[in-house]
Amino acid sequence: LLSSCMPQKEVAGDVSFSREDFQTTKELSNPQEIAIDSLLNPAGFRVMNDSVLVVVNQPNCEFLLELYSLNTLQPLAQLITKGNGPGEMFSCALGLHSNASDNFYLQDSNSKTCYIVDLKTLLNSRRFVPDEQFRYSSEVLPTSDLCLLDDNRYIGYHMWYLDDKQFSKVDSPIGYYQKGEDSGKGMDDFPFFVASVNGARLFKNPQTQELWTADMHRDAIRIYNDSLKQIRELVGPDHFSPEYTRRQIDAPVAFVTFADECDYHAYTDYYITDKHIYLVYEGNKHFDMKNLSPVEIFKLDFDGNLLCNYKLDRYVYSISINKKEDTLYCASRPSVMEPPVILKYKL
């Protein structure tokens, strides 16, 4: 009864927030390690249906995709060899950030092809049998996400966009694209290469048509309506705004980097449930590949309320949340030179 009388936080318009604005702060430490001896050379992991571990391997492996039982830790399938034939790829990026369905997508950045697959189909056939595949535009930043909408369209992050008019003539970071179509524009059409300093995690509210972007290099979260007009912005908690400079290299276009020679990392991964968003936040201006710093995970609802700040005891990525939202699965490693391990935290 008392909780029902508590006033709910009003969320409207742009928000500037700090760590003190989260309703709860929790420290996560001493996780359980999930050891699988037969793993090849993994790049990342995701957990589906609280029971299947989806593993994407480094390009030097014989198989690019593996499926394991989380209960028995035994392999269920090894899929996708290297090549350009049926069931083959030259590289493989995994688009799996939700526990809401059995579908996910795989991205081959070399051929610019997106494959939509179903977990049950993969487990039953033990072959790489996509439900759908399409070519995506060369304008789309390959390190960002594709937001799949319907049979014909998707939303992508523009590779040549930067929030600095000196170096970018593109008006919006995101746009609607038709599956299988390309704009025809390439390096010769843009004076500056900005893909090393731009990018965002990109996802849709499962209940509405609102689209969210969590910037990879500045601590800004932007929300757009179905016309892709920005309607809200959440900025924080560190409020850093990088500046950029031009570097001349032996290439057809000038290369844009951070002006102060820092390496800004903000929102680097995410996972969504029916009600909540979990954002991995690095908040680092001096990213050190040899000594990866501990991260935070911000839990929000789709109204933008800041629910919990989980402070982790190490660097993690490739996060997954179980359906009860009481367990975090993730990949972790102390440096990029070391292989990742699979960890399990109680939330």
CSV table of C-alpha atoms in Angstrom, one decimal, residues 186-325:
chain,number,residue,atom,x,y,z
A,186,GLY,CA,30.7,5.3,-51.7
A,187,MET,CA,34.1,6.7,-50.6
A,188,ASP,CA,34.3,9.1,-53.6
A,189,ASP,CA,31.1,10.8,-52.5
A,190,PHE,CA,32.2,11.8,-49.0
A,191,PRO,CA,35.3,13.9,-48.2
A,192,PHE,CA,36.0,12.5,-44.7
A,193,PHE,CA,36.1,9.0,-43.3
A,194,VAL,CA,34.5,9.1,-39.8
A,195,ALA,CA,33.7,5.5,-39.1
A,196,SER,CA,36.4,5.1,-36.5
A,197,VAL,CA,34.8,7.8,-34.3
A,198,ASN,CA,31.1,7.3,-34.9
A,199,GLY,CA,28.5,4.6,-34.2
A,200,ALA,CA,25.7,3.7,-31.8
A,201,ARG,CA,23.9,0.7,-30.4
A,202,LEU,CA,20.6,0.7,-32.2
A,203,PHE,CA,17.3,-1.0,-31.0
A,204,LYS,CA,13.6,-0.5,-31.0
A,205,ASN,CA,11.1,-0.3,-28.2
A,206,PRO,CA,9.3,-3.7,-28.3
A,207,GLN,CA,6.0,-2.1,-27.4
A,208,THR,CA,6.1,1.0,-29.7
A,209,GLN,CA,7.8,2.2,-32.9
A,210,GLU,CA,10.3,4.4,-31.0
A,211,LEU,CA,13.9,3.8,-31.9
A,212,TRP,CA,16.8,4.2,-29.4
A,213,THR,CA,20.4,4.9,-30.1
A,214,ALA,CA,23.1,4.6,-27.4
A,215,ASP,CA,26.3,6.4,-28.7
A,216,MET,CA,29.5,4.3,-28.7
A,217,HIS,CA,31.8,7.3,-28.2
A,218,ARG,CA,29.8,9.9,-26.2
A,219,ASP,CA,27.5,9.3,-23.2
A,220,ALA,CA,24.3,10.2,-25.1
A,221,ILE,CA,21.1,8.2,-25.6
A,222,ARG,CA,18.7,9.4,-28.2
A,223,ILE,CA,15.1,8.4,-28.8
A,224,TYR,CA,13.4,8.8,-32.2
A,225,ASN,CA,9.8,8.5,-33.4
A,226,ASP,CA,8.8,6.4,-36.4
A,227,SER,CA,9.6,9.3,-38.7
A,228,LEU,CA,13.2,9.1,-37.2
A,229,LYS,CA,12.8,12.5,-35.7
A,230,GLN,CA,14.6,12.9,-32.4
A,231,ILE,CA,12.1,13.3,-29.6
A,232,ARG,CA,14.3,12.9,-26.5
A,233,GLU,CA,17.9,12.7,-25.3
A,234,LEU,CA,19.4,11.3,-22.2
A,235,VAL,CA,23.0,12.6,-21.6
A,236,GLY,CA,25.2,11.2,-18.8
A,237,PRO,CA,26.6,10.2,-16.6
A,238,ASP,CA,30.1,11.7,-17.4
A,239,HIS,CA,29.1,14.4,-20.0
A,240,PHE,CA,32.1,14.1,-22.3
A,241,SER,CA,31.9,15.6,-25.8
A,242,PRO,CA,34.8,14.6,-28.0
A,243,GLU,CA,36.3,17.0,-30.5
A,244,TYR,CA,37.7,15.8,-33.8
A,245,THR,CA,40.6,16.5,-36.1
A,246,ARG,CA,41.6,15.6,-39.6
A,247,ARG,CA,44.5,13.1,-40.2
A,248,GLN,CA,46.0,12.9,-43.6
A,249,ILE,CA,46.7,9.3,-44.7
A,250,ASP,CA,47.4,7.6,-47.9
A,251,ALA,CA,43.8,7.1,-48.9
A,252,PRO,CA,41.2,8.8,-51.2
A,253,VAL,CA,39.6,10.5,-48.2
A,254,ALA,CA,40.9,12.3,-45.1
A,255,PHE,CA,40.8,10.3,-41.9
A,256,VAL,CA,39.0,11.8,-38.9
A,257,THR,CA,40.1,11.0,-35.3
A,258,PHE,CA,39.7,12.4,-31.8
A,259,ALA,CA,41.5,15.7,-31.5
A,260,ASP,CA,43.0,15.1,-28.1
A,261,GLU,CA,44.4,11.6,-29.1
A,262,CYS,CA,42.1,10.0,-26.5
A,263,ASP,CA,40.0,7.0,-27.4
A,264,TYR,CA,36.4,7.6,-26.2
A,265,HIS,CA,34.3,4.6,-25.3
A,266,ALA,CA,30.7,5.0,-24.0
A,267,TYR,CA,27.9,2.6,-24.7
A,268,THR,CA,29.4,-0.6,-26.1
A,269,ASP,CA,26.8,-3.3,-25.8
A,270,TYR,CA,23.1,-3.8,-24.8
A,271,TYR,CA,20.4,-6.4,-24.1
A,272,ILE,CA,16.6,-5.7,-24.0
A,273,THR,CA,13.8,-7.6,-22.4
A,274,ASP,CA,10.0,-7.0,-22.6
A,275,LYS,CA,10.3,-4.1,-20.1
A,276,HIS,CA,13.9,-3.2,-19.6
A,277,ILE,CA,17.1,-2.1,-21.3
A,278,TYR,CA,20.6,-3.1,-20.1
A,279,LEU,CA,23.4,-0.9,-21.4
A,280,VAL,CA,27.1,-1.7,-21.0
A,281,TYR,CA,28.8,1.6,-20.3
A,282,GLU,CA,32.6,1.9,-20.4
A,283,GLY,CA,32.8,5.6,-19.8
A,284,ASN,CA,36.5,5.6,-20.8
A,285,LYS,CA,38.5,8.4,-22.5
A,286,HIS,CA,41.7,6.4,-22.5
A,287,PHE,CA,40.8,2.9,-23.8
A,288,ASP,CA,43.7,0.6,-23.1
A,289,MET,CA,43.5,-2.7,-25.1
A,290,LYS,CA,46.1,-4.3,-22.8
A,291,ASN,CA,44.4,-3.4,-19.6
A,292,LEU,CA,40.6,-3.4,-20.0
A,293,SER,CA,38.8,-1.4,-17.2
A,294,PRO,CA,35.7,-2.6,-15.3
A,295,VAL,CA,32.4,-1.5,-16.8
A,296,GLU,CA,29.0,-0.5,-15.5
A,297,ILE,CA,25.6,-1.8,-16.7
A,298,PHE,CA,22.7,0.7,-16.7
A,299,LYS,CA,19.2,-0.7,-16.3
A,300,LEU,CA,16.5,1.5,-17.7
A,301,ASP,CA,12.8,1.1,-18.6
A,302,PHE,CA,11.4,2.3,-21.9
A,303,ASP,CA,10.2,5.5,-20.4
A,304,GLY,CA,13.8,6.4,-19.7
A,305,ASN,CA,13.7,5.9,-15.9
A,306,LEU,CA,17.1,5.2,-14.5
A,307,LEU,CA,16.5,2.0,-12.4
A,308,CYS,CA,19.8,0.5,-11.5
A,309,ASN,CA,23.5,1.0,-12.0
A,310,TYR,CA,25.4,-2.3,-11.7
A,311,LYS,CA,29.0,-1.7,-11.0
A,312,LEU,CA,31.0,-4.8,-12.2
A,313,ASP,CA,34.4,-5.9,-10.9
A,314,ARG,CA,35.9,-6.4,-14.4
A,315,TYR,CA,35.5,-5.7,-18.1
A,316,VAL,CA,32.6,-7.5,-19.8
A,317,TYR,CA,30.8,-7.6,-23.2
A,318,SER,CA,28.4,-9.8,-25.1
A,319,ILE,CA,25.8,-9.6,-22.3
A,320,SER,CA,22.6,-11.7,-22.0
A,321,ILE,CA,19.8,-11.5,-19.4
A,322,ASN,CA,17.7,-14.5,-18.5
A,323,LYS,CA,13.9,-14.3,-18.7
A,324,LYS,CA,13.5,-13.8,-14.9
A,325,GLU,CA,16.0,-11.0,-15.1
